[in-house]
């Protein structure tokens, strides 16, 4: 159940912009380690936002595909 989701009643925030600067880093805690994936999201007409997650989307590590990719 650690990776399950449930419906949320939280207000949704929608942003349209492009992504850049994919990075991966590992966090080590004793015998366990996790990989954290990061991007820089630049919303249309806004300031860049750094985002980190444990969710890896296909194609993130390929700069030719990922850099400048439009997300909505």
mmCIF file of C-alpha atoms in Angstrom:
data_model
loop_
_atom_site.group_PDB
_atom_site.id
_atom_site.type_symbol
_atom_site.label_atom_id
_atom_site.label_comp_id
_atom_site.label_asym_id
_atom_site.label_seq_id
_atom_site.Cartn_x
_atom_site.Cartn_y
_atom_site.Cartn_z
ATOM 1 C CA UNK A 1 0.000 0.000 0.000
ATOM 2 C CA UNK A 2 3.010 2.327 0.182
ATOM 3 C CA UNK A 3 2.582 3.332 -3.466
ATOM 4 C CA UNK A 4 -1.201 3.365 -3.644
ATOM 5 C CA UNK A 5 -3.213 6.505 -4.203
ATOM 6 C CA UNK A 6 -6.649 7.620 -3.201
ATOM 7 C CA UNK A 7 -8.914 10.367 -4.520
ATOM 8 C CA UNK A 8 -8.111 13.830 -3.234
ATOM 9 C CA UNK A 9 -10.506 16.700 -2.647
ATOM 10 C CA UNK A 10 -7.631 19.201 -2.671
ATOM 11 C CA UNK A 11 -7.807 22.064 -5.130
ATOM 12 C CA UNK A 12 -5.915 21.187 -8.290
ATOM 13 C CA UNK A 13 -3.250 23.518 -9.585
ATOM 14 C CA UNK A 14 -2.634 23.506 -13.323
ATOM 15 C CA UNK A 15 0.468 24.956 -14.943
ATOM 16 C CA UNK A 16 1.705 24.943 -18.520
ATOM 17 C CA UNK A 17 5.421 25.219 -19.167
ATOM 18 C CA UNK A 18 8.634 23.527 -20.233
ATOM 19 C CA UNK A 19 11.057 21.269 -18.398
ATOM 20 C CA UNK A 20 14.861 21.351 -18.240
ATOM 21 C CA UNK A 21 17.897 20.104 -16.316
ATOM 22 C CA UNK A 22 17.009 16.535 -15.381
ATOM 23 C CA UNK A 23 19.058 15.176 -12.446
ATOM 24 C CA UNK A 24 19.145 11.956 -10.444
ATOM 25 C CA UNK A 25 20.539 11.613 -6.945
ATOM 26 C CA UNK A 26 20.599 8.802 -4.440
ATOM 27 C CA UNK A 27 19.774 9.135 -0.766
ATOM 28 C CA UNK A 28 21.417 6.534 1.476
ATOM 29 C CA UNK A 29 20.027 5.719 4.915
ATOM 30 C CA UNK A 30 21.918 2.760 6.306
ATOM 31 C CA UNK A 31 21.336 -0.272 4.104
ATOM 32 C CA UNK A 32 18.477 1.374 2.195
ATOM 33 C CA UNK A 33 18.720 3.874 -0.642
ATOM 34 C CA UNK A 34 16.217 5.762 -2.761
ATOM 35 C CA UNK A 35 16.649 7.576 -6.046
ATOM 36 C CA UNK A 36 15.300 11.105 -6.275
ATOM 37 C CA UNK A 37 14.586 12.591 -9.710
ATOM 38 C CA UNK A 38 14.656 16.346 -10.223
ATOM 39 C CA UNK A 39 13.695 18.788 -12.951
ATOM 40 C CA UNK A 40 13.451 22.515 -13.459
ATOM 41 C CA UNK A 41 9.930 23.481 -14.578
ATOM 42 C CA UNK A 42 9.519 26.891 -16.236
ATOM 43 C CA UNK A 43 5.835 27.857 -16.360
ATOM 44 C CA UNK A 44 4.685 30.122 -19.190
ATOM 45 C CA UNK A 45 5.167 33.679 -17.958
ATOM 46 C CA UNK A 46 6.545 32.596 -14.584
ATOM 47 C CA UNK A 47 9.662 31.916 -12.568
ATOM 48 C CA UNK A 48 11.491 28.534 -12.715
ATOM 49 C CA UNK A 49 10.493 25.951 -10.108
ATOM 50 C CA UNK A 50 12.729 23.074 -8.982
ATOM 51 C CA UNK A 51 10.759 19.847 -8.529
ATOM 52 C CA UNK A 52 11.962 16.587 -6.967
ATOM 53 C CA UNK A 53 10.092 13.290 -6.822
ATOM 54 C CA UNK A 54 10.671 9.563 -6.391
ATOM 55 C CA UNK A 55 8.549 8.956 -9.514
ATOM 56 C CA UNK A 56 10.593 8.450 -12.685
ATOM 57 C CA UNK A 57 8.794 9.260 -15.926
ATOM 58 C CA UNK A 58 9.897 7.544 -19.150
ATOM 59 C CA UNK A 59 12.258 9.696 -21.206
ATOM 60 C CA UNK A 60 13.378 11.965 -18.369
ATOM 61 C CA UNK A 61 17.035 10.998 -18.631
ATOM 62 C CA UNK A 62 17.242 11.722 -22.378
ATOM 63 C CA UNK A 63 17.998 15.464 -22.690
ATOM 64 C CA UNK A 64 17.266 15.433 -26.421
ATOM 65 C CA UNK A 65 13.665 14.493 -25.607
ATOM 66 C CA UNK A 66 13.239 16.055 -22.189
ATOM 67 C CA UNK A 67 14.865 19.499 -22.348
ATOM 68 C CA UNK A 68 12.273 21.981 -23.567
ATOM 69 C CA UNK A 69 9.452 19.411 -23.431
ATOM 70 C CA UNK A 70 6.071 21.103 -23.018
ATOM 71 C CA UNK A 71 4.019 19.931 -20.039
ATOM 72 C CA UNK A 72 0.441 20.927 -19.367
#
